[in-house]
Tab-separated table of C-alpha atoms and ligand atoms in Angstrom:
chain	number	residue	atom	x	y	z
A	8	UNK	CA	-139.373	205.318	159.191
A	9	UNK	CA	-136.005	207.047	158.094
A	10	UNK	CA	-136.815	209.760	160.498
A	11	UNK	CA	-133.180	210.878	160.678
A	12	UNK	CA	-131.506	210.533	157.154
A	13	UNK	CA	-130.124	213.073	155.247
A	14	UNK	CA	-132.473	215.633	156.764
A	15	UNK	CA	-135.220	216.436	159.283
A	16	UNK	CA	-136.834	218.691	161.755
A	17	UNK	CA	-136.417	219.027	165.372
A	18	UNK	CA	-139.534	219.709	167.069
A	19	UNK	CA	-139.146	221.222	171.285
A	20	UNK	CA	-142.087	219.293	172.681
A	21	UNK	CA	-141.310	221.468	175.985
A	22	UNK	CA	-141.303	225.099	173.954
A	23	UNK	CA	-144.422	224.330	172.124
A	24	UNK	CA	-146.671	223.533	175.508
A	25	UNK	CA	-144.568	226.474	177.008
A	26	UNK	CA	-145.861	228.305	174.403
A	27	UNK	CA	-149.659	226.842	174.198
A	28	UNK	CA	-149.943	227.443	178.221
A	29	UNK	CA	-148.755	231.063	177.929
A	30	UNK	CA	-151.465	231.664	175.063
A	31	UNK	CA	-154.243	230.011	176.871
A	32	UNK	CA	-153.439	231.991	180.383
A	33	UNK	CA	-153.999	235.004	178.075
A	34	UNK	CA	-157.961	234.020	177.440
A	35	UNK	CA	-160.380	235.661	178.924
A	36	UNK	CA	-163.236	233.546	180.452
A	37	UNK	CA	-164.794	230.966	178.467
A	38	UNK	CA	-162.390	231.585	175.438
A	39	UNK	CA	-161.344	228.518	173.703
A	40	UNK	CA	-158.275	228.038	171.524
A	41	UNK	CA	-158.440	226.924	167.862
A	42	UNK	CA	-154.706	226.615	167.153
A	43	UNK	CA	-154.308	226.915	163.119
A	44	UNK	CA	-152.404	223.398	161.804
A	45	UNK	CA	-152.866	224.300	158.374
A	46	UNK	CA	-150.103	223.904	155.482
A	47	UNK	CA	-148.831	220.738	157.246
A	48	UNK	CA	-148.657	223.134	160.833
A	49	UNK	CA	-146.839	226.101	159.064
A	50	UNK	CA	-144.345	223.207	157.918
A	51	UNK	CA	-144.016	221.941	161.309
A	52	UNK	CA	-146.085	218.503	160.862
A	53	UNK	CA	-149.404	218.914	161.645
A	54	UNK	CA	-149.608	215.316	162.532
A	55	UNK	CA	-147.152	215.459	165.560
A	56	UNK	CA	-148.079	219.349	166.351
A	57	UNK	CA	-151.781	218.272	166.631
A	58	UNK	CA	-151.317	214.914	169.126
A	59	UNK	CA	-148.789	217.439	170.715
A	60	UNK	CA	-152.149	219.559	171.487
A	61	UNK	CA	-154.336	216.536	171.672
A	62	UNK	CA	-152.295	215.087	174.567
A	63	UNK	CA	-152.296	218.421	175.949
A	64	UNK	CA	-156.253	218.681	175.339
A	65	UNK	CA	-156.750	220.430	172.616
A	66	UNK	CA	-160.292	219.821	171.100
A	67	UNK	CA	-160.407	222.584	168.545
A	68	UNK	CA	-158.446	222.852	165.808
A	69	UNK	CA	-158.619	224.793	162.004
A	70	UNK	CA	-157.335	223.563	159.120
A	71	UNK	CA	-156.853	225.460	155.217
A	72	UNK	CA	-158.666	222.315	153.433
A	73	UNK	CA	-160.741	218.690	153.459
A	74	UNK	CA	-157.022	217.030	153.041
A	75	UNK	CA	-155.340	218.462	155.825
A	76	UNK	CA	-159.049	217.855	157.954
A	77	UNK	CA	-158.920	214.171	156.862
A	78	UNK	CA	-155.157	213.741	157.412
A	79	UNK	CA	-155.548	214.710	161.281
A	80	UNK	CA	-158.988	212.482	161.683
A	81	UNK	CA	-156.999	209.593	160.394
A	82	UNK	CA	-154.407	210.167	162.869
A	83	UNK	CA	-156.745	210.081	165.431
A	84	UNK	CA	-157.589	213.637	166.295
A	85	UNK	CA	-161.080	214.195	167.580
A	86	UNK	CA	-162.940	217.188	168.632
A	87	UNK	CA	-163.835	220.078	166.106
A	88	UNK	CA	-161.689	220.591	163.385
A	89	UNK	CA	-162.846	223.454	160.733
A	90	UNK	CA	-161.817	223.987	157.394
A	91	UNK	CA	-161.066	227.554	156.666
A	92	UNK	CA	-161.646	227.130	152.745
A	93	UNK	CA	-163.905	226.272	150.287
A	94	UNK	CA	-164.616	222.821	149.985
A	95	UNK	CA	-165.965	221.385	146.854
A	96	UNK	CA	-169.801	220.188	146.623
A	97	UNK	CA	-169.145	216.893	144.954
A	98	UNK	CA	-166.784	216.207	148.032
A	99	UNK	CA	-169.556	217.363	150.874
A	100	UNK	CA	-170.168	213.662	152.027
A	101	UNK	CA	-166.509	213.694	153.412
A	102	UNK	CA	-167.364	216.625	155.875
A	103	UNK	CA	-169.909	214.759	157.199
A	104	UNK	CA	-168.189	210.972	157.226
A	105	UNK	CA	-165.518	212.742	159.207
A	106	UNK	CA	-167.648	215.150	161.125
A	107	UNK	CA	-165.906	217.929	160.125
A	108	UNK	CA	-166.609	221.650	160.283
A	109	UNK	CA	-166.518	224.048	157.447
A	110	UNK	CA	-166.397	227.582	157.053
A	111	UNK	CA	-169.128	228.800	154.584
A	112	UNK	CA	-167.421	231.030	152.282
A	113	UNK	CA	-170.641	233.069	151.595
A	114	UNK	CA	-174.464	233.278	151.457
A	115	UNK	CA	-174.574	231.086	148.094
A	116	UNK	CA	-172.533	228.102	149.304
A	117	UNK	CA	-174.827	228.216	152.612
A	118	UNK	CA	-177.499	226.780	150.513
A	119	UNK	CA	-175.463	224.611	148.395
A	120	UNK	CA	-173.941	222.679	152.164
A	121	UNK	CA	-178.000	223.082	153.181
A	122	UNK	CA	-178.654	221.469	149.514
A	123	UNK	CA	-176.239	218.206	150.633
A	124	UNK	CA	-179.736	216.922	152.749
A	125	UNK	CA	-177.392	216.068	155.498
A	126	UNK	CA	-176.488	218.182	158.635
A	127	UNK	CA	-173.491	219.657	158.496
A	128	UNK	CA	-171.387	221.915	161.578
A	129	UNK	CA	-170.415	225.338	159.976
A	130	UNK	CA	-168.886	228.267	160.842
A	131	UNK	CA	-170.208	231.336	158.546
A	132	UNK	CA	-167.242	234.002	157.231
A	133	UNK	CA	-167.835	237.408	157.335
A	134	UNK	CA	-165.872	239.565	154.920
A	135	UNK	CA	-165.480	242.968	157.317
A	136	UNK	CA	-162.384	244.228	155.127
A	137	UNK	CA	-160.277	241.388	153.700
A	138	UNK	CA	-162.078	240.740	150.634
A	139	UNK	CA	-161.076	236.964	149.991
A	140	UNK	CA	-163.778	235.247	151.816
A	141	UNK	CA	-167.098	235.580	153.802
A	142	UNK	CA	-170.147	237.320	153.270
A	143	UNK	CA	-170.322	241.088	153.314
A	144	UNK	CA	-170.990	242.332	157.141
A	145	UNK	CA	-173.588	244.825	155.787
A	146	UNK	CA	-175.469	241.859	154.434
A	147	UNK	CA	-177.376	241.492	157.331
A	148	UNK	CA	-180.455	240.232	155.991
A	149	UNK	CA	-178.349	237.553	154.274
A	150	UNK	CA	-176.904	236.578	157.210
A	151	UNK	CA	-179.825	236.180	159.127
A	152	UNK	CA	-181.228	233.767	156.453
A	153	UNK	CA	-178.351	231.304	156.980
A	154	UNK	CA	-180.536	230.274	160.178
A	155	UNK	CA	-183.634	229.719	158.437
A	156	UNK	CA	-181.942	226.513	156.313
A	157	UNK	CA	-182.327	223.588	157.918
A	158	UNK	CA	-179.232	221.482	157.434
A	159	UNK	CA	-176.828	224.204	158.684
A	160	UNK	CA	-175.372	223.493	162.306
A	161	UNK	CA	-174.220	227.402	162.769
A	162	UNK	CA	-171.339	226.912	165.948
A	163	UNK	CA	-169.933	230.546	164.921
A	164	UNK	CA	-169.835	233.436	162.623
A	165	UNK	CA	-166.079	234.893	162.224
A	166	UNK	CA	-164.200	236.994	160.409
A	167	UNK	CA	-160.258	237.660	159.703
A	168	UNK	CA	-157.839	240.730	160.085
A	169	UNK	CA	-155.981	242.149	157.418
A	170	UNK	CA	-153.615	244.095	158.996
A	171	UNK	CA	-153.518	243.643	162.269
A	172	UNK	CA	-149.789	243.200	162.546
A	173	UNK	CA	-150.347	247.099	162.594
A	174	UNK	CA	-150.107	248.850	165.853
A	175	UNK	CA	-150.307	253.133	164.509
A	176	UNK	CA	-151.726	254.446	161.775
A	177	UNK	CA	-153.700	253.424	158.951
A	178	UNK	CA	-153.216	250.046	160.130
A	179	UNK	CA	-154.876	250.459	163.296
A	180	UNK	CA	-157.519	252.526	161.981
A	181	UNK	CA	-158.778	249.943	159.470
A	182	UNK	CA	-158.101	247.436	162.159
A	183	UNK	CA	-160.364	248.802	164.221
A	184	UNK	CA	-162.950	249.690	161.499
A	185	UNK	CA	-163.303	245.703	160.502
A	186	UNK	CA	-163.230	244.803	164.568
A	187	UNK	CA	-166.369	247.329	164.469
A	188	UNK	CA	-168.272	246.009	161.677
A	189	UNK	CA	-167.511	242.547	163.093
A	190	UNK	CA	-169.207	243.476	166.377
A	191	UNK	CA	-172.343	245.728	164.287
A	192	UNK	CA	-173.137	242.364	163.008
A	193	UNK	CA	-173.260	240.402	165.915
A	194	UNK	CA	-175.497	243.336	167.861
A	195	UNK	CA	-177.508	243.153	164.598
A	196	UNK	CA	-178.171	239.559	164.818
A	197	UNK	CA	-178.264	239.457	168.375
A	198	UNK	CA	-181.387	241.698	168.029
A	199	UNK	CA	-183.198	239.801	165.544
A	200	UNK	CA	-183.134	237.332	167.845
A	201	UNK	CA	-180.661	235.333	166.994
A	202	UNK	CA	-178.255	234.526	169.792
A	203	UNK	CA	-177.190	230.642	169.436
A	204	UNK	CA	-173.871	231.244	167.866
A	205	UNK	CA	-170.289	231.879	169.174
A	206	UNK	CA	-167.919	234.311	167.686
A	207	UNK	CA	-164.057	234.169	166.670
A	208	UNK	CA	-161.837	237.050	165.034
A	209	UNK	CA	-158.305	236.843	166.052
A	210	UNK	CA	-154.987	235.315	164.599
A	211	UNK	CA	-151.751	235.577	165.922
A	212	UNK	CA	-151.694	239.643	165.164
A	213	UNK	CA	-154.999	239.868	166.623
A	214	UNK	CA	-153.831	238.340	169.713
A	215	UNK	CA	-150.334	240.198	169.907
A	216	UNK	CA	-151.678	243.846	169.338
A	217	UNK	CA	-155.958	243.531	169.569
A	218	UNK	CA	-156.216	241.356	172.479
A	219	UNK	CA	-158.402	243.594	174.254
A	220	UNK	CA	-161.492	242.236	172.009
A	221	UNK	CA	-162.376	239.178	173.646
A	222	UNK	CA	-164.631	236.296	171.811
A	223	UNK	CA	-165.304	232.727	171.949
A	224	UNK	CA	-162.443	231.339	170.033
A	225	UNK	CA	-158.757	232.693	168.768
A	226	UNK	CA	-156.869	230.963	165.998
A	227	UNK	CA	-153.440	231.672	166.392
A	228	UNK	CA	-150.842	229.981	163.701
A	229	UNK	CA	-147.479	231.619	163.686
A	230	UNK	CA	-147.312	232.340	167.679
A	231	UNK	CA	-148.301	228.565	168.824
A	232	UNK	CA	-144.676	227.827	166.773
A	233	UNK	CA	-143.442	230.854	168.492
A	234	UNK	CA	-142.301	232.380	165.176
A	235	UNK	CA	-142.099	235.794	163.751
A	236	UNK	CA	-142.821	237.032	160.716
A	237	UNK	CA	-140.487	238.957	159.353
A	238	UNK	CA	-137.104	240.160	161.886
A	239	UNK	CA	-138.176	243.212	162.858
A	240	UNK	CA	-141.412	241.465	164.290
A	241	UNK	CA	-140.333	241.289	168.295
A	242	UNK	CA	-144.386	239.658	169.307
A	243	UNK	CA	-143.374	236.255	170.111
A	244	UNK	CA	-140.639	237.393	172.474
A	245	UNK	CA	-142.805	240.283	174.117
A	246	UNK	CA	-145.139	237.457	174.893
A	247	UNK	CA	-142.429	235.496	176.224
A	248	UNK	CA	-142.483	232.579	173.182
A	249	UNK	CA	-140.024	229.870	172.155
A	250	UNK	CA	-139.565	228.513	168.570
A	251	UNK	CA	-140.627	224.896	168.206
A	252	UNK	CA	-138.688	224.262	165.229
A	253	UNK	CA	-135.164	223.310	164.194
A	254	UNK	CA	-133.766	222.519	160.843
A	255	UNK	CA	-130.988	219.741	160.247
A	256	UNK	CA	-129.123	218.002	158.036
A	257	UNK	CA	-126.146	215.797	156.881
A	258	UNK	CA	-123.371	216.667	155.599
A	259	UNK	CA	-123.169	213.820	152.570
A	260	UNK	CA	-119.315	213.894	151.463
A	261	UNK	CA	-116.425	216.762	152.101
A	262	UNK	CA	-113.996	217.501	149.230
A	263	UNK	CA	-110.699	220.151	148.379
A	264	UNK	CA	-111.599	222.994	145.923
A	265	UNK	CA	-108.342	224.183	144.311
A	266	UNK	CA	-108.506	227.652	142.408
A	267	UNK	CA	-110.491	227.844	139.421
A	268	UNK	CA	-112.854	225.072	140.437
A	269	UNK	CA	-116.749	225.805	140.126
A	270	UNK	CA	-119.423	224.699	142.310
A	271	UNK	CA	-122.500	223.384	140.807
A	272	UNK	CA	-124.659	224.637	137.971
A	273	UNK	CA	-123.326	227.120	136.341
A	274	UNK	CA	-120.478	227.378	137.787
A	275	UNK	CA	-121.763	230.399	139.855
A	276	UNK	CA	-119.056	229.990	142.684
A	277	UNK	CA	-115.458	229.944	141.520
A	278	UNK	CA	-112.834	228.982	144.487
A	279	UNK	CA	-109.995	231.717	144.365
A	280	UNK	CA	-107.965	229.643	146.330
A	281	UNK	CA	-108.013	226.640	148.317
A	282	UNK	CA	-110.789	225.970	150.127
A	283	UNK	CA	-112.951	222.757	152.147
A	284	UNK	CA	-116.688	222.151	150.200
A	285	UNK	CA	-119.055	220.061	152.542
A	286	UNK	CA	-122.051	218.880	150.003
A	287	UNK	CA	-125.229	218.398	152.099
A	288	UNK	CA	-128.361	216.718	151.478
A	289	UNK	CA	-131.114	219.747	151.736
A	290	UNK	CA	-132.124	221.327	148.764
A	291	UNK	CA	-134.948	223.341	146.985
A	292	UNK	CA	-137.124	220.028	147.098
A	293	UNK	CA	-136.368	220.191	150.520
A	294	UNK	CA	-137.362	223.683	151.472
A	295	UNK	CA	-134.254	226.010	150.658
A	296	UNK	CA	-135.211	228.684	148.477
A	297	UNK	CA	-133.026	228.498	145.529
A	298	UNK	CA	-132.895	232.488	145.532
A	299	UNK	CA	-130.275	232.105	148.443
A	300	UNK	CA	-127.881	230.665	146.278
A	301	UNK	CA	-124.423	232.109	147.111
A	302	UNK	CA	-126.417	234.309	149.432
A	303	UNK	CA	-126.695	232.412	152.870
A	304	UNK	CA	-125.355	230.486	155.550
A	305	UNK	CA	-125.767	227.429	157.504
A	306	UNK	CA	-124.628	226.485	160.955
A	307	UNK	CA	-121.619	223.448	161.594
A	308	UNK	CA	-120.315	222.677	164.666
A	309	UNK	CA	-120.946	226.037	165.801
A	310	UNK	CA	-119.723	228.122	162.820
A	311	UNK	CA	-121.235	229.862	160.231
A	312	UNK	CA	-120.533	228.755	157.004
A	313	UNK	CA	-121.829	230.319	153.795
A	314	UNK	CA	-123.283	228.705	151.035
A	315	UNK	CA	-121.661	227.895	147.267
A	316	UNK	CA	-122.846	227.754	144.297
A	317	UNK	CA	-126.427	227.139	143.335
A	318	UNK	CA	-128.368	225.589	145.446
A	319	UNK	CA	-129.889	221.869	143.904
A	320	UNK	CA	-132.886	220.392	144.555
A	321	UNK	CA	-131.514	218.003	146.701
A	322	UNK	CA	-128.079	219.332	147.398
A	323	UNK	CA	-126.552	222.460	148.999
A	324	UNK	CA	-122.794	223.256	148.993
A	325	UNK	CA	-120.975	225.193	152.094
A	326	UNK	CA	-117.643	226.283	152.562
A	327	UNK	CA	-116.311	224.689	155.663
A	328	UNK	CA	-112.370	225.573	155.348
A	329	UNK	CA	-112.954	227.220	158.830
A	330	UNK	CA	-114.793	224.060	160.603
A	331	UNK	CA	-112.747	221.348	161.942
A	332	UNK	CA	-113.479	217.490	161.429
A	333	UNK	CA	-116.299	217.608	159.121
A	334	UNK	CA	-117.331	214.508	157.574
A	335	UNK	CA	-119.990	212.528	156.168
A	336	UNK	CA	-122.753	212.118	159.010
A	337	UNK	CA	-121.466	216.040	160.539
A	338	UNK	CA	-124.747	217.440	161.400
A	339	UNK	CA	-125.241	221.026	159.721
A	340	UNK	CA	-128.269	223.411	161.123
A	341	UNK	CA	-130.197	225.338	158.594
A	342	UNK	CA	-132.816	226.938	161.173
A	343	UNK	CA	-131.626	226.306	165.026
A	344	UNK	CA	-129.093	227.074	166.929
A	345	UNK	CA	-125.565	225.414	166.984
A	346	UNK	CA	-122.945	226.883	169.424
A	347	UNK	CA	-123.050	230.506	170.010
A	348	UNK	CA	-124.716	230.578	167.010
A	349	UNK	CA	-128.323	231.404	165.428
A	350	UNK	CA	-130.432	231.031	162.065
A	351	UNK	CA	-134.055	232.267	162.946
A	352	UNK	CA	-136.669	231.338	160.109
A	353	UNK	CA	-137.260	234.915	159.550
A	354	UNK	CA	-133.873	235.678	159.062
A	355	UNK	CA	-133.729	232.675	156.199
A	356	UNK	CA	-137.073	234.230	154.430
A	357	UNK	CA	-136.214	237.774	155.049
A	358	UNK	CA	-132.873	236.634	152.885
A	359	UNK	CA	-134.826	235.115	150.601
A	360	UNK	CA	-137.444	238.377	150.497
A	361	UNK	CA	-140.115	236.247	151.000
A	362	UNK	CA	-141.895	235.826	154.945
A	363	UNK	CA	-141.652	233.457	157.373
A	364	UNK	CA	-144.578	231.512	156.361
A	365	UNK	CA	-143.400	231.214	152.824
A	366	UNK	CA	-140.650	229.594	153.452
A	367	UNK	CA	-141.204	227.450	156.530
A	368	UNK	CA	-144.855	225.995	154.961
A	369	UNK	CA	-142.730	224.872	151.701
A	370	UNK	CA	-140.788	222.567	154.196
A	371	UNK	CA	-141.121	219.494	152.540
A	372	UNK	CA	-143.109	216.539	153.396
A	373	UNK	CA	-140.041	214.243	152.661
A	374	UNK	CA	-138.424	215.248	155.824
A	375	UNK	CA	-138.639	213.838	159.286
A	376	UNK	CA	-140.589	215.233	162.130
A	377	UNK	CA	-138.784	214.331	165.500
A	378	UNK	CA	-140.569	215.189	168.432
A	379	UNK	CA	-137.393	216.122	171.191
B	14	PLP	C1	-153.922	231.336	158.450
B	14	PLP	C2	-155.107	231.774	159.230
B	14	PLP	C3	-155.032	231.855	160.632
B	14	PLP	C4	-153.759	231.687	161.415
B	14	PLP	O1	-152.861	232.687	161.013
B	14	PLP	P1	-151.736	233.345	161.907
B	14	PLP	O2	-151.719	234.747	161.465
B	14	PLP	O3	-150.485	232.646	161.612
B	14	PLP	O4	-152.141	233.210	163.336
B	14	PLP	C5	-156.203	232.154	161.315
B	14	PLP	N1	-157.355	232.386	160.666
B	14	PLP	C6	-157.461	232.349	159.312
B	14	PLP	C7	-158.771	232.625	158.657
B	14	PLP	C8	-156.328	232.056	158.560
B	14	PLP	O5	-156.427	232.032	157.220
């Protein structure tokens, strides 16, 4: 309602198709996309991000949890949405009120979703490596079983990637060594029989550096936003990518500093001379990690202009002696572009010493989303 207040994000309707049609003219035949909304799309909005790919035609999406799965059903999203977590038992009705599909997290929780009486759609996890979810791939026998319970709806078995950001090395090598226990099991399975399932392994690392495996479904998150995750990370521009996402805010009210005056609590910046403080309403409620305090920089009419003084939870302070006609309303840039100028999200995080994801998921819900 107050989509423009103090602060909001910017989201490039035409960067994020731009980037969904480069990623589907990648597929190979009969590969479907699952774009990953989770943790409110990576901070994005998943409700705009996902009628972004609905409109576009989108009919598969993944999710972390039930919330998130219910949050895009109620805004109208149809088609296949999976939850990637565990999902508790008592709550099992809600999958199948809002015909939702959900990853079983191993062999025991395929019999307590069979248990519910009810069909459900699932999609089993296969731990090849990661060790956080799935069943073991050398449980084959296991596996197999899942098939034999009549309430599961098996679409797909999958598993996940632990270091496929990895292109040499160790990295590849264990890459390579989950991608072939991935595949063991399907041959296995295929064998006994068992054919009537589709398979999906790759995230955005996956895609960027393992493309050459195939499969039924990819579930890129960072690269449908175009964003990398750390700086050094140069995937989303080899594949030609855009960011989606800018930051703003406003500045709220613009006062002198004369020496000796501290900024904030405290008093962790101390003016050495005169100086121009713009206060603006973003803080660590907001999204900025605190840990930048005195530390980073935000964008005003085209300038960079570095932060004071600890960083509130609804307030940051910048030093704008060296911006002209600032005022309350002046529109600051925290992640975007202003002028000649640049913040990338994985500069901000990389500052912080956290990754991108950290800090662009902790965006908070209290902001705008503005599709542009
Ligand atoms: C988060 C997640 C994804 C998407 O991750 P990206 O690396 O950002 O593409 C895909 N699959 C699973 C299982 C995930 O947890």
């Amino acid at each position: 309602m107050f989509e423009k207040d103090r602060a909001w994000i910017e989201l490039n309707k035409d960067n994020f198709i731009h980037n969904i049609n480069v990623l589907e003219s990648g597929l190979p035949q009969g590969c479907r996309m699952m774009p990953c909304v989770k943790a409110n799309a990576f901070g994005h909005g998943a409700v705009p991000i996902s009628k972004m790919l609905h409109e576009h035609g989108t009919r598969d999406y993944c999710v972390a949890c039930l919330s998130e799965a219910v949050e895009l059903r109620e805004a109208g999203i149809e088609g296949q949405i999976l939850i990637l977590g565990y999902t508790d038992p008592a709550d099992l009705s809600a999958l199948y009120e809002y015909d939702l599909s959900q990853t079983v997290v191993d062999c025991a929780y395929g019999k307590v979703l069979n248990a519910f009486g009810k069909p459900l759609r699932v999609h089993v996890a296969i731990d090849t490596g990661m060790r956080r979810i799935g069943e073991r791939s050398e449980h084959v026998d296991e596996i197999a079983g899942l098939w034999s319970l009549d309430n599961l709806n098996i679409d797909s078995i999958y598993t996940h990637l632990s270091s496929a950001d990895e292109t040499e090395g160790e990295g590849r090598e264990f890459t390579l060594k989950q991608i072939e226990a991935y595949d063991r099991l399907v041959n296995e399975l295929h064998s006994r029989g068992i054919t009537d399932f589709r398979t999906h392994v790759l995230a955005s690392s996956g895609i960027a550096n393992y493309s050459e495996h195939g499969y039924d479904y990819i579930r890129p998150g960072a690269l449908i936003y175009g964003i990398e995750g750390k700086p050094s990370d140069d995937s989303p521009k080899r594949l030609g990518l855009r960011h989606v996402l800018e930051l703003k805010a406003k500045v709220s009210t613009v006062r002198k500093l004369y020496p000796g005056d501290c900024v904030s609590y405290s008093r962790t910046f101390k003016a050495d001379h005169e100086m121009l403080c713009a206060s603006v309403g973003f803080g660590y409620a907001d999204g900025m990690p605190r840990e930048l305090s005195n530390r980073w920089n935000a964008l005003v009419n085209g300038k960079v202009c570095p932060m004071i003084g600890t960083i509130c939870m609804d307030f940051l302070m910048l030093d704008v002696s060296e911006v002209p006609d600032v005022h309350p309303g002046t529109e600051v840039v925290l992640i975007g572009k202003s002028g000649n100028e640049t913040i990338r999200a994985c500069d901000m995080a990389f500052a912080a010493g956290v990754n991108t994801n950290a800090v662009l998921s902790q965006l908070s819900h209290r902001l705008g989303r503005i599709v542009v």
